[in-house]
Structure formats: C-alpha cells, structure tokens
Coordinates of C-alpha atoms and ligand atoms in Angstrom, one line a residue:
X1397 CA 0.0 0.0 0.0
X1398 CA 1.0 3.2 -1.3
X1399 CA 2.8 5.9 2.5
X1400 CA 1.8 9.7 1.6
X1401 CA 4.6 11.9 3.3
X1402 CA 4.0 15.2 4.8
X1403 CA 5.8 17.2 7.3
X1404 CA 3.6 17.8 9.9
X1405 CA 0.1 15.6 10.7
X1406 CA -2.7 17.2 12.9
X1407 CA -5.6 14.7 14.2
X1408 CA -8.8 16.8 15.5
X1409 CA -9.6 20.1 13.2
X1410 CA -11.0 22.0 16.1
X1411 CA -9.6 25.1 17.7
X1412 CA -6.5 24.0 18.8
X1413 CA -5.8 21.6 15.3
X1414 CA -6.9 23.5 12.6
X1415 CA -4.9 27.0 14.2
X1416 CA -2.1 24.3 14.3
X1417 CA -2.4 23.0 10.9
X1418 CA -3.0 26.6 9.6
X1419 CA 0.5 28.2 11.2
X1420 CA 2.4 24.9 10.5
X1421 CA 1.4 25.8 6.8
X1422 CA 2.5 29.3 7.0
X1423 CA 5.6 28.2 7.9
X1424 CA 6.3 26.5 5.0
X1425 CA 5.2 22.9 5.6
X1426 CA 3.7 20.6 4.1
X1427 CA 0.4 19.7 5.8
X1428 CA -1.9 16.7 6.5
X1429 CA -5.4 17.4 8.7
X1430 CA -7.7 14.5 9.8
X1431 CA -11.0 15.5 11.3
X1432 CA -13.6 12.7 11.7
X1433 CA -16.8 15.1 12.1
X1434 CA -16.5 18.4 11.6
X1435 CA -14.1 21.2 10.9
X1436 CA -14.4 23.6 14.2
X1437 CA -14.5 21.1 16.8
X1438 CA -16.5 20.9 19.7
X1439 CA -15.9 24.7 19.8
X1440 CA -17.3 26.2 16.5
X1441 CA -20.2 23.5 16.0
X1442 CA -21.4 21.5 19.5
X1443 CA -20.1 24.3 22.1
X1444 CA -18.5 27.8 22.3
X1445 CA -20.4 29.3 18.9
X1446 CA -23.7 27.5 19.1
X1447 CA -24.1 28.2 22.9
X1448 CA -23.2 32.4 21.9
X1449 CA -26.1 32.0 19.4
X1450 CA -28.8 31.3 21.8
X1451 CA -27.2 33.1 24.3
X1452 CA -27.9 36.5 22.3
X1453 CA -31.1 35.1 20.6
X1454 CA -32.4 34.1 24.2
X1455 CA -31.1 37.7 25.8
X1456 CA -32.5 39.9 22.7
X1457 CA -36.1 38.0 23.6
X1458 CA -36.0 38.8 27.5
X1459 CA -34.6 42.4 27.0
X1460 CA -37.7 43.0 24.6
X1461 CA -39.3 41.6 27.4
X1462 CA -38.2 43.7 30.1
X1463 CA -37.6 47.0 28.4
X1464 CA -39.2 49.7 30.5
X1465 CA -39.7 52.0 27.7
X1466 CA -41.1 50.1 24.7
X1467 CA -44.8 50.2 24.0
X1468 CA -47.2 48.4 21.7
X1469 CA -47.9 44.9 21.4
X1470 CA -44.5 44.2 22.8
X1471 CA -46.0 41.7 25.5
X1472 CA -47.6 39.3 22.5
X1473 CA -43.9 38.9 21.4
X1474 CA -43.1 35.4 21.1
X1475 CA -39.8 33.4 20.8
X1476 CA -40.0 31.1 18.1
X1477 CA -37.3 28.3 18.8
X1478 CA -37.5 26.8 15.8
X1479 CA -36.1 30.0 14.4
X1480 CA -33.8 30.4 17.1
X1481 CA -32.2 27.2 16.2
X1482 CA -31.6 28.0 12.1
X1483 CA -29.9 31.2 13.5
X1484 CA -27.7 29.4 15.7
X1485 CA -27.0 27.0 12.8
X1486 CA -26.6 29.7 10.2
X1487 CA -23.4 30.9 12.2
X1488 CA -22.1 27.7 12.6
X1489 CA -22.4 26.6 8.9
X1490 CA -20.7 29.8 8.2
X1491 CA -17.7 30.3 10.7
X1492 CA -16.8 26.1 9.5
X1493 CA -17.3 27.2 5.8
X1494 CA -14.8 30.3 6.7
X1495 CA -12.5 28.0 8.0
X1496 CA -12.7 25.4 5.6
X1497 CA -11.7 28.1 2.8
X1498 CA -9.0 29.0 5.2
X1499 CA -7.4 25.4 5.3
X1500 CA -8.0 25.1 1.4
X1501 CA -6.0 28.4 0.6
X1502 CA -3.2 27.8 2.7
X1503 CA -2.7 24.9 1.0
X1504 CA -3.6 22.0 3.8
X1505 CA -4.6 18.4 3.0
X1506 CA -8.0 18.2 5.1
X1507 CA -8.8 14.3 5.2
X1508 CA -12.4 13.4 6.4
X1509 CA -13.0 10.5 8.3
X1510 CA -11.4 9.4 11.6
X1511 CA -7.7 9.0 11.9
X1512 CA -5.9 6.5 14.1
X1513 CA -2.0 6.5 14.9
X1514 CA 0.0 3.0 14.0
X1515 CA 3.4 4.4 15.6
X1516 CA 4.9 7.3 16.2
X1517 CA 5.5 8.6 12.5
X1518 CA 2.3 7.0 10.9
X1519 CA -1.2 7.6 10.7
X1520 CA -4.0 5.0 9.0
X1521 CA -6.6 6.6 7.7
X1522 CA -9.8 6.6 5.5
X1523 CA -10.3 8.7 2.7
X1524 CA -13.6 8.6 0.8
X1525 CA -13.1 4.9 2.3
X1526 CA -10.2 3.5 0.9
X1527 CA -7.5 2.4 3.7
X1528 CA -4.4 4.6 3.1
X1529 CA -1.6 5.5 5.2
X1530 CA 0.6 9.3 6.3
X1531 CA 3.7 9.2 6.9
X1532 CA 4.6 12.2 9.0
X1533 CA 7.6 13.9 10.2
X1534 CA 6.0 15.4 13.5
X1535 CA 2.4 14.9 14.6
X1536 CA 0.3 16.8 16.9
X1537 CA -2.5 15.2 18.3
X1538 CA -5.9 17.6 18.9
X1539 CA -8.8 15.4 19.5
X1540 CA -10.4 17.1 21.7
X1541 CA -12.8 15.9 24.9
X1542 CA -16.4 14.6 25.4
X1543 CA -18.6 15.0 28.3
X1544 CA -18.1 12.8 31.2
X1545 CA -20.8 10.2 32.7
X1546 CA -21.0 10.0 36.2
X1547 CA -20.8 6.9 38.0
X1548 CA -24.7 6.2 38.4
X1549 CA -26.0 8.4 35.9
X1550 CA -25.0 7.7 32.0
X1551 CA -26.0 10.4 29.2
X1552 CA -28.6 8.5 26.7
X1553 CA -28.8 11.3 24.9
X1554 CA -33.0 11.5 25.5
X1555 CA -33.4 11.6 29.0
X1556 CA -29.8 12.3 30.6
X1557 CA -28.3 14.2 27.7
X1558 CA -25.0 16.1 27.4
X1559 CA -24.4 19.4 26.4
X1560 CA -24.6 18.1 22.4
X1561 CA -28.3 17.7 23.0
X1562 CA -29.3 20.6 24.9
X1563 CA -28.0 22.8 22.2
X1564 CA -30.1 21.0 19.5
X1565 CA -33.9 20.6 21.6
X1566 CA -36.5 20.9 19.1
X1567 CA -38.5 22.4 21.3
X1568 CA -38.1 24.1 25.3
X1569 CA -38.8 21.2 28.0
X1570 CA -40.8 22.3 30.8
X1571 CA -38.2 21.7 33.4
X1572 CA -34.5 20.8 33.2
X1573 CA -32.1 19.5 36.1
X1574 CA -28.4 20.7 35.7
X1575 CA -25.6 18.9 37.6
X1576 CA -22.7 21.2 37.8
X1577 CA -22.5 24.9 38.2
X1578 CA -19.3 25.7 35.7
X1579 CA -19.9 27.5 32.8
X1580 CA -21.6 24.8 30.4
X1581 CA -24.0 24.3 33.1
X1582 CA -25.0 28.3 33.9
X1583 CA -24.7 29.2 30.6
X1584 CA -27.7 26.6 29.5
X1585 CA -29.1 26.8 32.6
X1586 CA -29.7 30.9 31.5
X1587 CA -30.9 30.0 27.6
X1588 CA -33.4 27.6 28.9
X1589 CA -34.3 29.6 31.8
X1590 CA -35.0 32.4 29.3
X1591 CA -37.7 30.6 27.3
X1592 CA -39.3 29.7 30.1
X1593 CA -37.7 26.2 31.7
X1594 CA -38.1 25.7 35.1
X1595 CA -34.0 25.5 35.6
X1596 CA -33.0 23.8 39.0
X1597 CA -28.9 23.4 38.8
X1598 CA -26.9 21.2 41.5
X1599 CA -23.5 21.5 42.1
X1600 CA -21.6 19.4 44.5
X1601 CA -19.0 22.1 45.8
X1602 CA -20.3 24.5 48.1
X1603 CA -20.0 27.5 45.4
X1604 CA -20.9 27.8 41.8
X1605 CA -18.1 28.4 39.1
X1606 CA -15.8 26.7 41.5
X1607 CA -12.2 28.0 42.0
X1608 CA -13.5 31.3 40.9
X1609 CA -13.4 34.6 42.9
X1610 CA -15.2 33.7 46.1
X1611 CA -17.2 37.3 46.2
X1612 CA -17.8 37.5 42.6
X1613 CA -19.0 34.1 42.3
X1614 CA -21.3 34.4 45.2
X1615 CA -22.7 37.6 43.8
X1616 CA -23.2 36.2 40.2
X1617 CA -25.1 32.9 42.6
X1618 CA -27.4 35.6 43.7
X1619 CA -28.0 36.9 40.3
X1620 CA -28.9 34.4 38.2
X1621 CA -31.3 33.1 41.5
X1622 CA -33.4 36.3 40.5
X1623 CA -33.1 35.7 36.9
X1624 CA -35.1 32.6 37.9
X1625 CA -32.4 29.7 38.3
X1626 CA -32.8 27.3 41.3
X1627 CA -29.1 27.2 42.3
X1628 CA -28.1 24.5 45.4
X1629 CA -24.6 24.0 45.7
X1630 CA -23.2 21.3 48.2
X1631 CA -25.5 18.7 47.1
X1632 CA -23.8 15.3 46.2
X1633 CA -26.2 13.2 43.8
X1634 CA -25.9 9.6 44.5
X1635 CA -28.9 8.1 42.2
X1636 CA -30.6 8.9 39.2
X1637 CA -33.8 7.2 38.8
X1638 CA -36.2 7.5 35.3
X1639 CA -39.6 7.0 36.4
X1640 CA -41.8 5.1 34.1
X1641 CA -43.8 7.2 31.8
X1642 CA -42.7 9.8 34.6
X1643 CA -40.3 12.3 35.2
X1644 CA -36.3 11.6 36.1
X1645 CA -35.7 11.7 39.6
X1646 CA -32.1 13.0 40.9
X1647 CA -31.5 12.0 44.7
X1648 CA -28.8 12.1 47.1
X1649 CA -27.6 14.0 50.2
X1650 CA -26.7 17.8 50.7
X1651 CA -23.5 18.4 51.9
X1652 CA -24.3 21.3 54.2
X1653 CA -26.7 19.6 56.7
X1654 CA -26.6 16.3 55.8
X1655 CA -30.1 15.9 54.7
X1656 CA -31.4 14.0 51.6
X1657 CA -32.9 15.5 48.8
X1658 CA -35.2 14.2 45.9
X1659 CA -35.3 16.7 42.8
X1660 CA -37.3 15.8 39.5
X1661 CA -37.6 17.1 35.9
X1662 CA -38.1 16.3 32.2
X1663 CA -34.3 16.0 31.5
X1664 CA -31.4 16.3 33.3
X1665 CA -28.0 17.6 31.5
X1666 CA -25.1 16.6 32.8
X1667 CA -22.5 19.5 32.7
X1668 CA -20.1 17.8 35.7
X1669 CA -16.6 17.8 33.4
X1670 CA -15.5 16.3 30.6
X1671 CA -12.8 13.1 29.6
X1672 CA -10.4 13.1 26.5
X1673 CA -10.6 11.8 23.5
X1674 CA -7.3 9.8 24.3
X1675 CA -9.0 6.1 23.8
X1676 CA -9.3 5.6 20.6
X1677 CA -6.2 7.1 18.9
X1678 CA -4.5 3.8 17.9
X1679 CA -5.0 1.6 15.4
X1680 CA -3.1 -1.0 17.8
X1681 CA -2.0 -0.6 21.5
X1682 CA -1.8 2.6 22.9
X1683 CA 2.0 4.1 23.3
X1684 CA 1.4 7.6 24.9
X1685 CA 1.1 8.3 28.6
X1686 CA -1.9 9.4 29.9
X1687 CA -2.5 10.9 33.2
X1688 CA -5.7 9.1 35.9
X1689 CA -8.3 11.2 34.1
X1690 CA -7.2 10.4 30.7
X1691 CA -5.4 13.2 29.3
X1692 CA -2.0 12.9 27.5
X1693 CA 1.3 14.2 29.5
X1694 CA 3.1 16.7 27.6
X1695 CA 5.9 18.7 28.4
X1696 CA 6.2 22.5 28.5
X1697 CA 7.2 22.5 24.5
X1698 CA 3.7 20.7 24.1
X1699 CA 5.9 17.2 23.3
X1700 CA 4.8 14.1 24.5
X1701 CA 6.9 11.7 25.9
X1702 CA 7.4 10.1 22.5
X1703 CA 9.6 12.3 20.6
X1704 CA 8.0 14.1 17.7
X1705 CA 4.4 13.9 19.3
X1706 CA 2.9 16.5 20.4
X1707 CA -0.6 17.1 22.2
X1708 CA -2.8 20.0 22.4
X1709 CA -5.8 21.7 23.9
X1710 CA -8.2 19.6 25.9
X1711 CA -6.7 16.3 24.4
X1712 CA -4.1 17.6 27.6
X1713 CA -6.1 18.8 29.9
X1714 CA -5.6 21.6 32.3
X1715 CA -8.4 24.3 32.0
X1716 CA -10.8 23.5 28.6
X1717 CA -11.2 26.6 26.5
X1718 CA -11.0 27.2 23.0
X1719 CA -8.7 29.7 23.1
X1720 CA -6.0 27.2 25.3
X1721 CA -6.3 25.0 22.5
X1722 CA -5.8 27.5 19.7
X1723 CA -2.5 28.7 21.7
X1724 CA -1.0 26.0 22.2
X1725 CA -1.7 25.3 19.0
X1726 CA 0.2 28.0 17.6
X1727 CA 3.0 26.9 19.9
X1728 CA 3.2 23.0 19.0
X1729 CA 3.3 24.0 15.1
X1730 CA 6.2 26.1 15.9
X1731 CA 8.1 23.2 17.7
X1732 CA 7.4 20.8 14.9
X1733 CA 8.3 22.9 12.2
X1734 CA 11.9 23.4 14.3
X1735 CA 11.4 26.3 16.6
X1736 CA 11.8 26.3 20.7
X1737 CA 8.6 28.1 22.0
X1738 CA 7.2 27.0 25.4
X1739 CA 3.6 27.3 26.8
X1740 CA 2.9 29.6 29.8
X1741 CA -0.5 29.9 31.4
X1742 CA 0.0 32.7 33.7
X1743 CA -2.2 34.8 31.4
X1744 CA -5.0 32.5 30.9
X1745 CA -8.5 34.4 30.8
X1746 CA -11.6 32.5 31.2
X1747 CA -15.1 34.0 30.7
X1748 CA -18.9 32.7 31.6
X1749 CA -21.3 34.2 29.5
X1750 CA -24.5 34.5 31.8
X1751 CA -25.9 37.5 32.6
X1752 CA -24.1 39.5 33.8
X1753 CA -21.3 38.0 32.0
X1754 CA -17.9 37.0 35.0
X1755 CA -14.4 37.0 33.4
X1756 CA -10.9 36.3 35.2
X1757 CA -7.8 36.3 34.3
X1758 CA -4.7 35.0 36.8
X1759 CA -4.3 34.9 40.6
X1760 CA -7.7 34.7 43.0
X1761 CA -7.5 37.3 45.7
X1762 CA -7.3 34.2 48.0
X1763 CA -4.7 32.6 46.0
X1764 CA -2.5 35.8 46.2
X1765 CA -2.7 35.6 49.6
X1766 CA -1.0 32.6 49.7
X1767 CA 1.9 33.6 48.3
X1768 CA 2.4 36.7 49.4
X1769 CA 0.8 38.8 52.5
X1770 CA 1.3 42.1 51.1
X1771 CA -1.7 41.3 48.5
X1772 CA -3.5 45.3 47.5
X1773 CA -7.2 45.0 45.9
X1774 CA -9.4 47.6 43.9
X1775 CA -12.6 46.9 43.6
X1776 CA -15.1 49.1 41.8
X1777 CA -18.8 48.7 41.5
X1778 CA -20.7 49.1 37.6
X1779 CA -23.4 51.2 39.4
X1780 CA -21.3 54.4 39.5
X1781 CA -20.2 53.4 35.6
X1782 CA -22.2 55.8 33.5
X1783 CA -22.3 53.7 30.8
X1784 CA -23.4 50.8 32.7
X1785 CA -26.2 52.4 33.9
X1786 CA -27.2 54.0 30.7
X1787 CA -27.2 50.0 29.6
X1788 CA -29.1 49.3 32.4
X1789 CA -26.4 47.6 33.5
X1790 CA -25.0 48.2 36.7
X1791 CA -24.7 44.9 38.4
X1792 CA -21.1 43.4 38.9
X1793 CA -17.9 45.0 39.9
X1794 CA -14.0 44.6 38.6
X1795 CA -11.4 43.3 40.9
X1796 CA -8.0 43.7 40.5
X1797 CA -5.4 42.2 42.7
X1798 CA -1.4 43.3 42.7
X1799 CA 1.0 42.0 44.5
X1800 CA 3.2 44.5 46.8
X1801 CA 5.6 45.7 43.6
X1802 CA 2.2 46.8 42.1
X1803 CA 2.2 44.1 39.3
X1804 CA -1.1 42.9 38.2
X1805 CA -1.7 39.2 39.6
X1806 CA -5.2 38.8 38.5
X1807 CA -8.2 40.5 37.6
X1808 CA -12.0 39.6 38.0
X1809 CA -15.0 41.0 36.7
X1810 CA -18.4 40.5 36.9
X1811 CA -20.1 43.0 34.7
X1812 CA -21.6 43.8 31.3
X1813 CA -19.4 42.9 28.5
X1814 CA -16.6 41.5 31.2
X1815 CA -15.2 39.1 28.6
X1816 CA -13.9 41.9 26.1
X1817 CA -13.4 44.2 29.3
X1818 CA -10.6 41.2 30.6
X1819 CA -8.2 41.7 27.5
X1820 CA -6.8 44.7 28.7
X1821 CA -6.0 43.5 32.1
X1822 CA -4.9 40.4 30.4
X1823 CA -2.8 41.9 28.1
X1824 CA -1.0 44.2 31.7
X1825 CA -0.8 40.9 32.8
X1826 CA 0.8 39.0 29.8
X1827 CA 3.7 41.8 29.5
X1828 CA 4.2 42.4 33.5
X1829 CA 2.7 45.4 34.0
X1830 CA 2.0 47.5 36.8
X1831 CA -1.4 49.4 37.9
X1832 CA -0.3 52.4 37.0
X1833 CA 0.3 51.4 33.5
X1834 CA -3.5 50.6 33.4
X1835 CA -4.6 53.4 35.4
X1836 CA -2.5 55.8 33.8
X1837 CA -3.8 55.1 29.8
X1838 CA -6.6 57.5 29.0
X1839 CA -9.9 55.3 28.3
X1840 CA -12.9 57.1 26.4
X1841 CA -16.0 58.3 28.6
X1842 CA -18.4 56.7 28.8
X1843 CA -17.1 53.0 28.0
X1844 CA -17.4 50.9 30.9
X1845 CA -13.7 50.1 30.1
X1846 CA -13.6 53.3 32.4
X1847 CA -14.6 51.0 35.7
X1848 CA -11.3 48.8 34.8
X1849 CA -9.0 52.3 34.9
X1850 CA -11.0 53.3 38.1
X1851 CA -10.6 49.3 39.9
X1852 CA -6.8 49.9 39.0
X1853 CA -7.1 53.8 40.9
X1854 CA -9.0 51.9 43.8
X1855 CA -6.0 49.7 44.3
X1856 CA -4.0 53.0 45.4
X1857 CA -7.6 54.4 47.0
X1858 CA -7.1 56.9 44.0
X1859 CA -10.6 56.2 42.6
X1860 CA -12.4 59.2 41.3
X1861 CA -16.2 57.8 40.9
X1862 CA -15.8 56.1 44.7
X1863 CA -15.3 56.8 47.9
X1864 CA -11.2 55.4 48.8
Ligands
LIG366 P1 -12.2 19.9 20.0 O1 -12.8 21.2 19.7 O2 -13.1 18.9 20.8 O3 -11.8 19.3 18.6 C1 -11.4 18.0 18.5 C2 -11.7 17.5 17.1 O4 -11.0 16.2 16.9 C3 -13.2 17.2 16.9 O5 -13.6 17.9 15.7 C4 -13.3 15.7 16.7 O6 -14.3 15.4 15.8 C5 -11.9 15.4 16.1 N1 -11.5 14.0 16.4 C6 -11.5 13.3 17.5 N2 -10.9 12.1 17.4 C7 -10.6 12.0 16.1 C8 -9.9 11.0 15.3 N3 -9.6 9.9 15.8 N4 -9.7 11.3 14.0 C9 -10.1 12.5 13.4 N5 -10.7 13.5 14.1 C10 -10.9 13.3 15.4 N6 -14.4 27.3 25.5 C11 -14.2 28.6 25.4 O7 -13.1 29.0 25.4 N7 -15.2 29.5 25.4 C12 -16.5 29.1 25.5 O8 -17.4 29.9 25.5 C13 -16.8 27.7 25.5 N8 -18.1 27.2 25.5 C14 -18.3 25.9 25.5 C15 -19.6 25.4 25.5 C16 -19.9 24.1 25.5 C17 -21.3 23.6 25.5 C18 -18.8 23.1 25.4 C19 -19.1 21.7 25.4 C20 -17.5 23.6 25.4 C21 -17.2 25.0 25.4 N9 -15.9 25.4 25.4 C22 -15.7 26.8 25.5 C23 -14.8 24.5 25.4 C24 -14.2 24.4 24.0 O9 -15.2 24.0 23.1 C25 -13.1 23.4 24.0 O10 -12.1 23.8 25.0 C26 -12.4 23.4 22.6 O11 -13.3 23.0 21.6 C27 -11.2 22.4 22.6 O12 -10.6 22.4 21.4 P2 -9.8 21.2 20.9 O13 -9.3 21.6 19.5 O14 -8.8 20.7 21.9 O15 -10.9 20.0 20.8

C-alpha cells in the first residue's frame, strides 16, 4: 500500500488543530489534517459558537421583554425556537465554511474520516473509504474531549443528555435539572431559563463556578437566582432514577446539613466535566502516557513523551477553552516545524457568559494571599459606571489584585461585556505590568472600560467615581 509523506500531521480540526495545521502551513510545511466530524471542533459546531447563538437570541427576547420604555404589542412577542435554532446553525455553517476556505487556501490536505496512529510517524486513515496511510515527520495530536458520565448516571442522549443535545432541543422542556454549576452548566441553565424552563442546577462544591473569585462568584449565585435559576450548591447526587412514563428523579444528600434531597424534571444535562478523547487514537495498543483522568502528558514544548508527538488543547487537559487549545496550538506547530517556543498559562483568561457576564484572568484574591501577604485590591462597582447604567447595566464590579511591587496578579470581573473588558487586564498581565500602566492610559467616557482604569485607581484608593 502506497505511504503519503508530509511534514507535519494534525488529528482533530477544532480550535486548537486547525490553528495548528494553519501556522504549520505558513511556515512552510507541508500539511496533513484529519477531522472525523466536523471542521471547528467541539468549539465552533457543538459548544463555544452554538451556545453564543442562543445566548444573544435568548437575551435579545428577554430584554424585549423587560424593556421599560417600549410600548405596543410588545407583550404578545413570542420566541420562536425553531427560528432560534436555524440562526444558531446559520453561524455555525458559516464560521466552519470560513475555516474550511482558510485550510484550502493555505494549501492543507483536510482528510475526512477518523484518523488513528499506527506508531509514532504513521497515521492509517480513510479517505472517501479506501484504507491509506501518512507518513509524517511530527504529529500533533488535537482530539479534543467529550462529556463525562458520572458513576450512576449515563448520558442516553434522550433523558440524561449532554451538552450536544441541549443545544439542539426541538423544542423548550418544561423543566430541566443541571448537575454542575461551571460554565456549560450556567450558561444553559440561562438560555433555557430564558424561554421559560423551570431551571434547577446542583452543584456538588459549596459555590458555583468553583475556583472562581469567592465574592464575585457568590454575587453572580445571587443573580442568576433572581433571573429565575434554582441554584443548590453542596449537594452530592448519589442516584438517578427514570420513572416510568414519569419524570427523572435526581437523589442524594446535601452536603451542608446532611439531609437528603429528591429533585425531578423532564431532562437532566449533565454538565459535571469532561474526559479526553485519548482512547481511541490507535489503530493498535496505545504508546502515549496518559494521566488518571485520561489526558496525554506533555511537556512545557507541548511534546509528548514520545519524541516528535505533540498534544494540544483539551486532548491535555488543564483548563478547557477554545482559546488554550488554539494557543498551544500555535506553539506545538512552531516546535514541529523546528522552533523552541514554550507554553505559559499565567495569562489565561476564562469567561462565563451569563448574565451578567464573569471573566478572570490570573491569581484569586485568595490565592495571592497565599503567596504573598502584602496582596492590595481595587474593587469598583458598575453602578457608579455611567455607561453601565445607561445599559441598564450596573450589576457586577471589577477586581484587581497586585501583588506589593504593584504588578497585576489577576483580575475579575463581573459586569456587562466583562469578557472583552478582561483583554486589557490580560494583556498588563501577559507583558508584567504594573497598575499604573492601566490606570494611567486614558480610556474614552463613557465606555465601561472606564470602571477597569478606576478598579486599578481603587487599588492605590485613588478612585475618582468612589469613595477610597
Ligand atoms: P475539539 O474542539 O473537541 O476538537 C477535536 C476534534 O477532533 C473534533 O472535531 C473531533 O471530531 C476530532 N477528532 C477526535 N478524534 C478524532 C480522530 N480519531 N480522527 C479524526 N478526528 C478526530 N471554550 C471557550 O473558550 N469558550 C466558550 O465559550 C466555550 N463554550 C463551550 C460550551 C460548550 C457547551 C462546550 C461543550 C464547550 C465549550 N468550550 C468553550 C470549550 C471548547 O469548546 C473546547 O475547549 C475546545 O473546543 C477544545 O478544542 P480542541 O481543539 O482541543 O478540541
């Protein structure tokens, strides 16, 4: 049987393979990319895009809904999900079309079907279903993750479902049982709670968005309980029982007072982590390490321990965003096509897009403590933003934490638009900086990009807009 050669091979075309494949290319190799579904990954087609979609479809709706100054027939306003749905797949069929155009003009070799490694240097593979083999120089391995079972309750994609199903529903259910408060689960938990789901989400740890800022998070608990969700945190589930012709019943014991509890619903998503898609890579015995949960071992060049291999985004673990996976995807196609690059997470932002929206970037107040004892905060509230409050906006506040040289640590915001607000603080962050740099820079009035230059005064009780 006839080996194709290429330089570099990437397995998995979402964020973190297909940013791979495409800087691999403009470097100058040759490239081969294997995706089994489709191109974009969990992220562009079963989770970061699709969930933005009805995120904004679902928002646009309720702020009709709410708006204190419309008139008119406003209240007969309907949401028609059915419509909400070809939106969302609109801007997934065009974002994997963009990309697909993207991998075509830089030249890569996008193979369809799944791939599966037969050592370290080859790939067997099945083109428009003939058997044929890649012979690679370096591969990078990008396969991405699938939501986890838990031990007594198992995802059959009706009843228990994942988050692949609850972004698809042909139409609302009545009522809907989340387990897990991290951002999968809030974020559905606010679509469906939207169109009128009774929304009740457990979480086993005593606070939502866990490992979060403590105050933040607690705030963003209260929140999104007046928005309508049913939020109990320290409640372990230890049975899932589907009732015949009946609803699913969700039982265990909460944590707090040791009492049992017996919750029921239509469906019940389970949104309580996710494993790697690290089991079915070979096409004979599996030769890379894995850690307990699953995820390959890489080093700080992204190299597994088999030379030549490398492994990215949440095929590694660590925390699972899109934009991990694209980065170290830039940096694993650097190291195979030669170069020496290594992979830092200090500057790693994360966002939740409920409503508001809560956005961190480095070091928890508490975890600053830890190191150091000379930890200074600024903390300013949206309600004395004036462009907040013209958005009718002012919940959430941004937190900044420095360390006692004045460099930025970490930042935390709960507010309108806090993912975009995050970059700049990420950015201080990323190059060292101090909070002077930040408070310093002129930012237009009224932006609430104003409240991050006045959380970076606070830190020095140099605020303007509150009281030191
Ligand atoms: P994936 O995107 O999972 O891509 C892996 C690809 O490999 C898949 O296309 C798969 O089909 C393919 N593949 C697997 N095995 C094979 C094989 N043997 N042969 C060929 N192809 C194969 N992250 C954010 O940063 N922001 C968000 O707002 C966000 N929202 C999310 C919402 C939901 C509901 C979910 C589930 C996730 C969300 N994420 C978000 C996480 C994000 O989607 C992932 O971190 C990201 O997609 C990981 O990228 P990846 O390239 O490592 O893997």
């Amino acid at each position: 049987m006839e080996t194709i050669k290429r330089d570099i091979a990437v397995i998995g075309a979402g964020p973190g393979g297909y940013v791979a494949a495409l800087r691999a290319a403009q470097l100058g190799k040759s490239v081969v990319l294997f995706e089994r579904d489709r191109v974009g990954g969990t992220c562009m087609n079963w989770g970061c895009i699709p969930t933005k979609s009805l995120l904004h479809q679902t928002k646009v709706f309720q702020e009709l809904r709410k708006n204190k100054a419309l008139e008119g027939p406003v209240g007969q306003v309907v949401c028609n999900w059915a419509k909400v749905q070809d939106e969302k797949r609109k801007v997934v069929d065009r974002l994997v079309r963009g990309v697909e155009f993207l991998l075509l003009r830089n030249g890569i070799e996008l193979v369809p079907g799944p791939a599966a490694l037969l050592d370290e240097r080859h790939i067997l593979a099945y083109p428009a279903g003939e058997e044929k083999t890649y012979e690679a120089d370096r591969i990078i391995l990008a396969t991405g993750s699938r939501s986890a079972d838990l031990p007594f309750l198992k995802a059959d994609g009706r009843d228990v479902i994942t988050s692949f199903e609850a972004l698809a529903f042909e139409s609302v259910p009545q009522s809907l049982l989340v387990v897990g408060a991290g951002a999968i689960g809030l974020e559905m938990g606010t679509i469906y709670s939207r169109m009128g789901t009774e929304v009740t989400v457990l979480e086993i740890l005593p606070r939502i968005l866990p490992g979060s800022d403590r105050d933040l998070a607690a705030r963003l608990e209260l929140l999104l309980k007046r928005q309508g969700l049913k939020i109990f945190t320290g409640m372990k589930i230890e049975q899932g029982v589907k009732q015949e012709n009946g609803p699913l019943v969700l039982r265990g014991t909460c944590l707090k007072n040791q009492t049992p509890f017996e919750f029921k619903a239509e469906r019940v998503l389970l949104a309580a982590g996710r494993r790697a898609n690290s089991d079915k890579l070979y096409a004979g015995t599996p030769f890379v390490p894995v850690n307990r949960q699953g995820f390959i071992q890489v080093d700080a060049s992204l190299q597994t321990s088999v030379p030549g291999l490398y492994a990215i985004g949440d095929l590694i673990g660590g925390k699972l965003l899109a934009h991990k996976a694209s980065h170290e995807g830039l940096i694993a196609a650097v190291n195979a096509a030669g170069g020496k690059e290594t992979m830092s997470y200090d500057a790693l932002p994360m966002a939740v897009f409920t409503d508001p929206e809560f956005a961190s970037v480095g070091l928890t107040e508490e975890e600053a403590r830890v190191q150091t004892d000379k930890v200074q905060v600024g903390l300013f509230s949206f309600q004395a933003n004036g462009r907040a409050l013209t958005m009718e906006c002012g919940e959430g506040q941004v937190k900044i934490v420095a360390g006692p040289d004045d460099r930025i640590l970490g930042a935390h915001i709960l507010g309108p638009c806090a993912s975009d607000l995050l970059a700049e603080l990420t950015l201080a962050m990323f190059k060292g900086l101090k909070i002077q740099d930040v408070s310093s820079a002129i930012h237009i009035h009224p932006t609430l990009s104003e409240a991050v230059m006045e959380a970076a005064l606070k830190v020095k009780g140099l605020a303007l807009h509150a009281v030191n």
